[in-house]
PDB file of C-alpha atoms in Angstrom:
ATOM      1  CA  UNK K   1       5.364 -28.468  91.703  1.00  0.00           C
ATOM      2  CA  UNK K   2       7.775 -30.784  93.742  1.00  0.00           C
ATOM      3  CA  UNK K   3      10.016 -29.919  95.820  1.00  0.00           C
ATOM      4  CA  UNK K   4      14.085 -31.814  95.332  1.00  0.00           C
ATOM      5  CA  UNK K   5      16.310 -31.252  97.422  1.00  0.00           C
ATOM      6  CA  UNK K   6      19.945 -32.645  97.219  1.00  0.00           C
ATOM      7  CA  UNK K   7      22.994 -32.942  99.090  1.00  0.00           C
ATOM      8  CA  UNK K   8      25.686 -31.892  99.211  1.00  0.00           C
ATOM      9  CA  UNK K   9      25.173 -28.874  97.076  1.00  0.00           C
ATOM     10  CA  UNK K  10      29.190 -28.825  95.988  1.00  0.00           C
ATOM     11  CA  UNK K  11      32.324 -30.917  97.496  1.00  0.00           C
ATOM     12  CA  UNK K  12      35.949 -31.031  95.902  1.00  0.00           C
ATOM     13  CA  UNK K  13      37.357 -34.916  95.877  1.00  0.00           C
ATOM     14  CA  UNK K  14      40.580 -36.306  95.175  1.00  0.00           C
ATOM     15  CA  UNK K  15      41.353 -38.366  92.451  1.00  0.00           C
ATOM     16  CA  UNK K  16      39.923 -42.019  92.594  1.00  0.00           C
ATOM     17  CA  UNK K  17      37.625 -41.661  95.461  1.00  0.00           C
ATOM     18  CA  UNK K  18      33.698 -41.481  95.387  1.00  0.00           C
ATOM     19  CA  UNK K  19      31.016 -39.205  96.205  1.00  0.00           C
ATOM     20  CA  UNK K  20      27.566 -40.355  96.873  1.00  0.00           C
ATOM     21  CA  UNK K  21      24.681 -37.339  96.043  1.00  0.00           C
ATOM     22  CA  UNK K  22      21.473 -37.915  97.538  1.00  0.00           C
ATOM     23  CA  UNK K  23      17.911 -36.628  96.419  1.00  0.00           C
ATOM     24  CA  UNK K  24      15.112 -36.282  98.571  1.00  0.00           C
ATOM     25  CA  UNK K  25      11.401 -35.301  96.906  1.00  0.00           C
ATOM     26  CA  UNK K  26       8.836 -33.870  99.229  1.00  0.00           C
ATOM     27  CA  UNK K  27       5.998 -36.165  97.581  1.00  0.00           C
ATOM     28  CA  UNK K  28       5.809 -39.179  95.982  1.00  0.00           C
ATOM     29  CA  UNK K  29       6.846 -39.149  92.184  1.00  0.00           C
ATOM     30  CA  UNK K  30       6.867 -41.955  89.804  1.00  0.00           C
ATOM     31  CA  UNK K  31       9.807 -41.109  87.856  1.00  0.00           C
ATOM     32  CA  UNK K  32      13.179 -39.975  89.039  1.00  0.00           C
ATOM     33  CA  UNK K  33      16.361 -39.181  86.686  1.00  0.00           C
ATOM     34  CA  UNK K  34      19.860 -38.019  87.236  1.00  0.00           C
ATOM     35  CA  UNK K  35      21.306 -35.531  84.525  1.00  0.00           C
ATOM     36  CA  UNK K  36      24.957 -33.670  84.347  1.00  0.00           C
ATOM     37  CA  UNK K  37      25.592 -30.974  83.689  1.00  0.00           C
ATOM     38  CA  UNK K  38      29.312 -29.636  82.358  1.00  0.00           C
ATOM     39  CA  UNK K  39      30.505 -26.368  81.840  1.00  0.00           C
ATOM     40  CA  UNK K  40      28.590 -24.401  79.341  1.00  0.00           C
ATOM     41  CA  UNK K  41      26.816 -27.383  78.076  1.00  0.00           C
ATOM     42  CA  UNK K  42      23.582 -28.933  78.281  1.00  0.00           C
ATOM     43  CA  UNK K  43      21.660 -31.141  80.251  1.00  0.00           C
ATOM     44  CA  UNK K  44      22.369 -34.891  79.548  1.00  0.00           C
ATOM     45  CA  UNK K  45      20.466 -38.090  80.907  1.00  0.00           C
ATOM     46  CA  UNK K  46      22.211 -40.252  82.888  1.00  0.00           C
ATOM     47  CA  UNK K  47      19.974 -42.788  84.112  1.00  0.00           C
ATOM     48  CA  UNK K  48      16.442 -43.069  85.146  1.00  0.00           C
ATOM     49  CA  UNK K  49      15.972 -44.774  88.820  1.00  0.00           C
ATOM     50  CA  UNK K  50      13.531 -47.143  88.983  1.00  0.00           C
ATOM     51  CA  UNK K  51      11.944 -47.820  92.182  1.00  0.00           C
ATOM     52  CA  UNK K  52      13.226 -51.120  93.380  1.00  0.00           C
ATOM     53  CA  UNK K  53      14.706 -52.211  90.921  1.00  0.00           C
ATOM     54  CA  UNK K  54      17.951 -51.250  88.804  1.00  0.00           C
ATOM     55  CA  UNK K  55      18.120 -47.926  87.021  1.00  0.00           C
ATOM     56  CA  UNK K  56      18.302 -47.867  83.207  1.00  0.00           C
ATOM     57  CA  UNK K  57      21.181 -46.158  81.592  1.00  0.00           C
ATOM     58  CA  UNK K  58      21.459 -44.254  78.705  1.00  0.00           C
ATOM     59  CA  UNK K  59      24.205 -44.800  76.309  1.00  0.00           C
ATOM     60  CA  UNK K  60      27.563 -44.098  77.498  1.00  0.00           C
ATOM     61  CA  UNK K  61      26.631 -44.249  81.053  1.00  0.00           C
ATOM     62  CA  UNK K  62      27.340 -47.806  82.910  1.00  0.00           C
ATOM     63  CA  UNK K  63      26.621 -48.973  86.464  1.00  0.00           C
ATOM     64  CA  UNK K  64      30.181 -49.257  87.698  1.00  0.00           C
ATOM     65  CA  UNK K  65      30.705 -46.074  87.465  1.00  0.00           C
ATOM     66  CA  UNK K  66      27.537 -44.276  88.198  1.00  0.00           C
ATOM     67  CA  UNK K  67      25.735 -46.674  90.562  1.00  0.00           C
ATOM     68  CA  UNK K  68      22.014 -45.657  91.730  1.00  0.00           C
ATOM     69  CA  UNK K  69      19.640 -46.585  94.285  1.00  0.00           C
ATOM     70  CA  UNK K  70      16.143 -45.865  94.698  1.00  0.00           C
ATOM     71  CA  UNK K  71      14.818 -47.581  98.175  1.00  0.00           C
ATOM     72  CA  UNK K  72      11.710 -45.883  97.860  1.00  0.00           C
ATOM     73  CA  UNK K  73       9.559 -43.452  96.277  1.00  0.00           C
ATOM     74  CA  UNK K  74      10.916 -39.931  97.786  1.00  0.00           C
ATOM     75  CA  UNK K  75      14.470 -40.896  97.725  1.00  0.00           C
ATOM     76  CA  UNK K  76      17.440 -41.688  95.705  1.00  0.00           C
ATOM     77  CA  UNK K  77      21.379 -41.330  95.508  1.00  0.00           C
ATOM     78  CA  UNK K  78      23.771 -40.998  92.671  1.00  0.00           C
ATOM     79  CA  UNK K  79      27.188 -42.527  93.058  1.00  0.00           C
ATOM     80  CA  UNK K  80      30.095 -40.948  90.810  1.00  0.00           C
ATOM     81  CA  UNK K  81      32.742 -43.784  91.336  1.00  0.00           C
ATOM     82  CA  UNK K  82      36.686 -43.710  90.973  1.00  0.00           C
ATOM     83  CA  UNK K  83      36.418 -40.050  89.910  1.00  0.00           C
ATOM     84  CA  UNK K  84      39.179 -37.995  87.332  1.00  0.00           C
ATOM     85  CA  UNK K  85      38.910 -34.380  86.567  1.00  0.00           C
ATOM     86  CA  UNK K  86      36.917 -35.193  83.694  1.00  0.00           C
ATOM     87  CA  UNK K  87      33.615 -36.210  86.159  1.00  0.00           C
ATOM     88  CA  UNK K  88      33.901 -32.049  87.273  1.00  0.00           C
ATOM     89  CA  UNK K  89      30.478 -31.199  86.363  1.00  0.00           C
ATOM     90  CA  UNK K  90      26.930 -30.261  87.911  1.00  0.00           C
ATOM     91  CA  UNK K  91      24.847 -33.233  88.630  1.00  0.00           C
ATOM     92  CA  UNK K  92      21.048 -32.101  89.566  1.00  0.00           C
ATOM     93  CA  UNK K  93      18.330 -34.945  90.508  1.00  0.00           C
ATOM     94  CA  UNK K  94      14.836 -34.598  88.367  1.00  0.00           C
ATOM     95  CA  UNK K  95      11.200 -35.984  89.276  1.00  0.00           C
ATOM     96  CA  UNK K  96       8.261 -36.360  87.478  1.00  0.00           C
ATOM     97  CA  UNK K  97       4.636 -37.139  89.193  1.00  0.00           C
ATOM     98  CA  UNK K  98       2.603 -39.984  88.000  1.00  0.00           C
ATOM     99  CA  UNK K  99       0.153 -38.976  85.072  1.00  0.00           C
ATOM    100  CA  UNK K 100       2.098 -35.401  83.934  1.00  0.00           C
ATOM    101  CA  UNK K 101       5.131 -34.685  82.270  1.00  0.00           C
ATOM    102  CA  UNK K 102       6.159 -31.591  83.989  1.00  0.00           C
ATOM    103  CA  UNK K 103       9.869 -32.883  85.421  1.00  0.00           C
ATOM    104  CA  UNK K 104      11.403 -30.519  87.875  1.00  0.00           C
ATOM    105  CA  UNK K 105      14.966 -30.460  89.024  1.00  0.00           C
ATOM    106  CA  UNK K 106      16.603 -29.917  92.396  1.00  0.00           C
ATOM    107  CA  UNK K 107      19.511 -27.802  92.776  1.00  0.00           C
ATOM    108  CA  UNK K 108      22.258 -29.443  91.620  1.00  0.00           C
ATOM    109  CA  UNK K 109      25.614 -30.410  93.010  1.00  0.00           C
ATOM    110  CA  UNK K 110      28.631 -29.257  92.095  1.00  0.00           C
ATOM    111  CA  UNK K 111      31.511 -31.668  91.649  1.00  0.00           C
ATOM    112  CA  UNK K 112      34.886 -30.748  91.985  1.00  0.00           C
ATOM    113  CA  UNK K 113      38.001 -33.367  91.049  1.00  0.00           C
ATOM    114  CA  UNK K 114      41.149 -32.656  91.398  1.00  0.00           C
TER     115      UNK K 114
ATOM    116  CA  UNK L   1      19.417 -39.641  66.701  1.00  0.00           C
ATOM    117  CA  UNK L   2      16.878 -37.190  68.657  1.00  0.00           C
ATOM    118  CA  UNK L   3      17.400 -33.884  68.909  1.00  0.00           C
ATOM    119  CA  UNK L   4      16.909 -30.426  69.928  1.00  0.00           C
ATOM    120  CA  UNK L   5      18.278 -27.414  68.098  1.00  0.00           C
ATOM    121  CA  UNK L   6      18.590 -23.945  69.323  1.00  0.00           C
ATOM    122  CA  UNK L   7      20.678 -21.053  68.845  1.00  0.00           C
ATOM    123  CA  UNK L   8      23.124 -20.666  71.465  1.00  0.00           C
ATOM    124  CA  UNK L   9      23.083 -16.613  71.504  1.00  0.00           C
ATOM    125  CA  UNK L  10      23.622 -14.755  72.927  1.00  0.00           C
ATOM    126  CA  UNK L  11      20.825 -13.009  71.821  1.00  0.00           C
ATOM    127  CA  UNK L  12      20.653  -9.496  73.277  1.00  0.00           C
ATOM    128  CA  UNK L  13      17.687  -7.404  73.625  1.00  0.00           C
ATOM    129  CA  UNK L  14      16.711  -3.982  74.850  1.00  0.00           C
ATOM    130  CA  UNK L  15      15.110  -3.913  78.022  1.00  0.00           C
ATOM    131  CA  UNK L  16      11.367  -3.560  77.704  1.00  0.00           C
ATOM    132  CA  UNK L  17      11.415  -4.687  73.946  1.00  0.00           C
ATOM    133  CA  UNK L  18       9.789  -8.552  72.541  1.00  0.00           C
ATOM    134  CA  UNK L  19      12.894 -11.405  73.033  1.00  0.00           C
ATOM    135  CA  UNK L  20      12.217 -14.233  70.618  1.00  0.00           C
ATOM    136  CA  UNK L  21      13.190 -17.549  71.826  1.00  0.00           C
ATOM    137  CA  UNK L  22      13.357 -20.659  68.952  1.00  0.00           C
ATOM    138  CA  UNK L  23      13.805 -24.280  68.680  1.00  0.00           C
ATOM    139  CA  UNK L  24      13.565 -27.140  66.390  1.00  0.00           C
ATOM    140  CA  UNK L  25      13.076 -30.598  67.554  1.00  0.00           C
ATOM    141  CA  UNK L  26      13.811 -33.502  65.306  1.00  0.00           C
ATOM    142  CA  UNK L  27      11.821 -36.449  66.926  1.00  0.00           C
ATOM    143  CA  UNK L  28       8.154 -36.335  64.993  1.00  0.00           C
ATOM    144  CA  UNK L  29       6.685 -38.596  67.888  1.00  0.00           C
ATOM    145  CA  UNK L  30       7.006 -35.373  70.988  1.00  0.00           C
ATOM    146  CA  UNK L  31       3.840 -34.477  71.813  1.00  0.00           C
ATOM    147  CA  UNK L  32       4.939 -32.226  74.889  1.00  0.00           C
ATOM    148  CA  UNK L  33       7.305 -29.427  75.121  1.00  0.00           C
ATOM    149  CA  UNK L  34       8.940 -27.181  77.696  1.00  0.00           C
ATOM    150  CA  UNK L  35      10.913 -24.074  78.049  1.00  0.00           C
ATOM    151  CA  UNK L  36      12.917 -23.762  81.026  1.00  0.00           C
ATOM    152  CA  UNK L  37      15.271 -20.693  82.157  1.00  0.00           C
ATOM    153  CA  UNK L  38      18.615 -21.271  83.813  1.00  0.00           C
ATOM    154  CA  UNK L  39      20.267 -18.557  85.889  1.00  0.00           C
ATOM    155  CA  UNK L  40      24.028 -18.698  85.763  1.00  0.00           C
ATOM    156  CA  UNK L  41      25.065 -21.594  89.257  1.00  0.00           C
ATOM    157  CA  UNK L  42      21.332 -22.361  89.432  1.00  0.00           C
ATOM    158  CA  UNK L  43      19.237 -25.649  88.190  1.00  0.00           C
ATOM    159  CA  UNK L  44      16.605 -25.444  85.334  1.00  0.00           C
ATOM    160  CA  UNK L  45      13.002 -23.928  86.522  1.00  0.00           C
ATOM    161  CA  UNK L  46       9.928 -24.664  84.114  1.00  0.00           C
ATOM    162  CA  UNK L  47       8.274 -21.641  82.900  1.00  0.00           C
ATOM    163  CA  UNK L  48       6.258 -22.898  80.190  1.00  0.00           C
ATOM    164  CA  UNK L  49       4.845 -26.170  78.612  1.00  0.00           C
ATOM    165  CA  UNK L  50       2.908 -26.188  75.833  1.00  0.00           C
ATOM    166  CA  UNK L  51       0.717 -29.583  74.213  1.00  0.00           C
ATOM    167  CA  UNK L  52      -1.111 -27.840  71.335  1.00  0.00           C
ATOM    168  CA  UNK L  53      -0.581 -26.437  67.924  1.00  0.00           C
ATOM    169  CA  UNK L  54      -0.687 -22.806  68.764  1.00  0.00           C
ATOM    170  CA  UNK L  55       0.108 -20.162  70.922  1.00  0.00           C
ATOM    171  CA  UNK L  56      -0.242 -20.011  75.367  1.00  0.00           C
ATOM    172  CA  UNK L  57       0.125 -17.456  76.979  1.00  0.00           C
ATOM    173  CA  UNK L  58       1.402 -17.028  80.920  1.00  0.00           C
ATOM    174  CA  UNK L  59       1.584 -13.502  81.791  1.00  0.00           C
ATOM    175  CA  UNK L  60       4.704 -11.643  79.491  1.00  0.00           C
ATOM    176  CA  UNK L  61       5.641 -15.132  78.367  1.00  0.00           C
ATOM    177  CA  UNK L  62       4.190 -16.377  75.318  1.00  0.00           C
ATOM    178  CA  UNK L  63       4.945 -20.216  74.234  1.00  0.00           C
ATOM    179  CA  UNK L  64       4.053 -21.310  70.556  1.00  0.00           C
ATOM    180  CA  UNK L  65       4.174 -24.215  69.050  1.00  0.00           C
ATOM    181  CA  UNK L  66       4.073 -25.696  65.440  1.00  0.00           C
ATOM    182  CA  UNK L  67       4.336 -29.494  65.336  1.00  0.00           C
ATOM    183  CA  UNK L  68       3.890 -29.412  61.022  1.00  0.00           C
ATOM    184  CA  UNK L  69       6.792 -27.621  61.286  1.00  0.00           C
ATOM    185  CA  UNK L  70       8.133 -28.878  64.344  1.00  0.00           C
ATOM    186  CA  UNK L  71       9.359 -25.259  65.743  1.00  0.00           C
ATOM    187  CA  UNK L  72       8.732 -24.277  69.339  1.00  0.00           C
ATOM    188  CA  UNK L  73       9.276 -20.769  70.266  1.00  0.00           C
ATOM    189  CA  UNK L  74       8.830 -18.551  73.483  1.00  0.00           C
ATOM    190  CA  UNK L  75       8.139 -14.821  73.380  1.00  0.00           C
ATOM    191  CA  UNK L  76       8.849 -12.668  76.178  1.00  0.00           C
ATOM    192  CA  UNK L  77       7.597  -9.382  76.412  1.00  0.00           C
ATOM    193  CA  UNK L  78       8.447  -6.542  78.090  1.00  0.00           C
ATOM    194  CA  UNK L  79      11.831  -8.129  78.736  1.00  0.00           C
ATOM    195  CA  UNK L  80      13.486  -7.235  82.094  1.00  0.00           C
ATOM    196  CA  UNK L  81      17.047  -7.191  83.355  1.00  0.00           C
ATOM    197  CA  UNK L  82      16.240  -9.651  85.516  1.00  0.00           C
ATOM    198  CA  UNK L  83      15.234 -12.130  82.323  1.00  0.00           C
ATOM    199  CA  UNK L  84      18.414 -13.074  81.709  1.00  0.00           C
ATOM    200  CA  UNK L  85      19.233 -16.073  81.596  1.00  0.00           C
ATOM    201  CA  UNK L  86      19.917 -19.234  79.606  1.00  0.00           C
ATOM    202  CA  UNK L  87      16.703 -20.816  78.471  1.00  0.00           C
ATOM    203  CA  UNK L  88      16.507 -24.375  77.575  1.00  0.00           C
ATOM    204  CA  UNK L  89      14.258 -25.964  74.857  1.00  0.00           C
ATOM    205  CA  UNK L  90      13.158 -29.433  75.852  1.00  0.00           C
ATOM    206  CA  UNK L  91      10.765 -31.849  74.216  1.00  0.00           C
ATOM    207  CA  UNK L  92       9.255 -35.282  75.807  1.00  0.00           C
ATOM    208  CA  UNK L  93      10.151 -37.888  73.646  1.00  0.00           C
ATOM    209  CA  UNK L  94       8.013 -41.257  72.686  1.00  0.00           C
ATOM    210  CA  UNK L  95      10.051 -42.805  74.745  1.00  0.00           C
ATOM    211  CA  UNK L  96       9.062 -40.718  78.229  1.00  0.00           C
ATOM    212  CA  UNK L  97      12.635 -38.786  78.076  1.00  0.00           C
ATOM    213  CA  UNK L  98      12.902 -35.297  77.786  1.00  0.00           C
ATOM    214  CA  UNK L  99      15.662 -34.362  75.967  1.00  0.00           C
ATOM    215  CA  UNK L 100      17.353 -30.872  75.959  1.00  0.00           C
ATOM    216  CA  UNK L 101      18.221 -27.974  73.642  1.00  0.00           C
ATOM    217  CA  UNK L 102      21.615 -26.375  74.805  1.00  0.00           C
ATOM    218  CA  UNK L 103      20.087 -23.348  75.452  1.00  0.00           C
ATOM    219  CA  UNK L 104      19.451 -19.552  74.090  1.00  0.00           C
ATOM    220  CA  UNK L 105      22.227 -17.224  76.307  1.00  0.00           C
ATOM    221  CA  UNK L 106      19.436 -14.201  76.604  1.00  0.00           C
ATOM    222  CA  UNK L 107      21.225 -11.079  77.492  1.00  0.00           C
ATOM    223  CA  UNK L 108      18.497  -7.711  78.183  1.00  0.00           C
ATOM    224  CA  UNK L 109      20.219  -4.632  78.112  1.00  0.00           C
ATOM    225  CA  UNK L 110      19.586  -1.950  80.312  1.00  0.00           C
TER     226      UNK L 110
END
């Protein structure tokens, strides 16, 4: 299995500012995602980051608001940009190795916005 | 739209007694599928995948799968207090996503 790590693991933030989450895999993987999670709900896919290049969204989800980086292939950071209450949620970091499908997930951080 | 549909519970169960876990997926083109538990502040852990028509076994957790019908269930046996948990259904799509169930609350009573 790989190991995710992610910081920081929770942080309360004003109204309109930004929080960057990073995500740091012990190994190489060839897929990373970033998923929230809100309140009593389910996991849903934000974006994929793609290694050099831009990550791909899925629908709802745009780049000015959720802007990703992935410099290499053990690393990558979530943005959550101009944050309102509704961005509160749980936002874990995912990897999959090249040739399985197992994804595992790091620990999640937990976003408070006041 | 894909999907996948489980009960959200919560299903209760006497300790030491057979929980039943189920899920229907809607996307025909999944060939992989996952069951993952959830403890209350914690992230997702992977306790079972299954690829095949049929039944796999890992120790008291039993993972079946019936792609005709396109039902995935987990059994656990000899449930323990410390089994529950939230457990998510997930299936890998065609297009390399996994996409999530909303999870089975599993409560084991004492």
């Amino acid at each position: 299995s790989a190991v995710i790590s992610q910081k920081p693991s929770r942080d309360i933030c004003q109204r309109g500012t930004s929080l960057t989450i990073q995500c740091q895999v012990d190994s190489q993987v060839t897929m990373m995602f970033w998923y929230r999670q809100q309140p009593g709900q389910s996991l849903t896919l934000i974006a994929t980051a793609n290694q050099g290049s831009e990550a791909t969204y899925e629908s709802g989800f745009v780049i000015d608001k959720f802007p990703i980086s992935r410099p290499n292939l053990t690393f990558s950071t979530l943005t959550v940009s101009n944050m309102s209450p509704e961005d509160s949620s749980i936002y874990l970091c995912s990897a999959r190795r090249g040739g399985t499908d197992t994804q595992y997930f790091g620990p999640g951080t937990r976003l408070t916005v006041l | 739209q894909k999907e996948v549909e489980q009960n959200s519970g919560p299903l209760s169960v006497p300790e030491g007694a057979i929980a039943s876990l189920n899920c229907t997926y809607s996307d025909r083109g999944s060939q992989s599928f996952f069951w993952y538990r959830q403890y209350s502040g914690k992230s997702p852990e992977l306790i079972m995948s299954i690829y095949s028509n049929g039944d796999k076994e890992d120790g008291r957790f039993t993972a079946q799968l019936n792609k005709a019908s396109q039902y995935v269930s987990l059994l656990i046996r000899d449930s323990q207090p410390s089994d529950s948990a939230t457990y998510l259904c997930a299936a890998l799509g065609g297009d390399d996503k996994i996409i999530f169930g909303k999870g089975t609350r599993l409560h084991i009573l004492p």
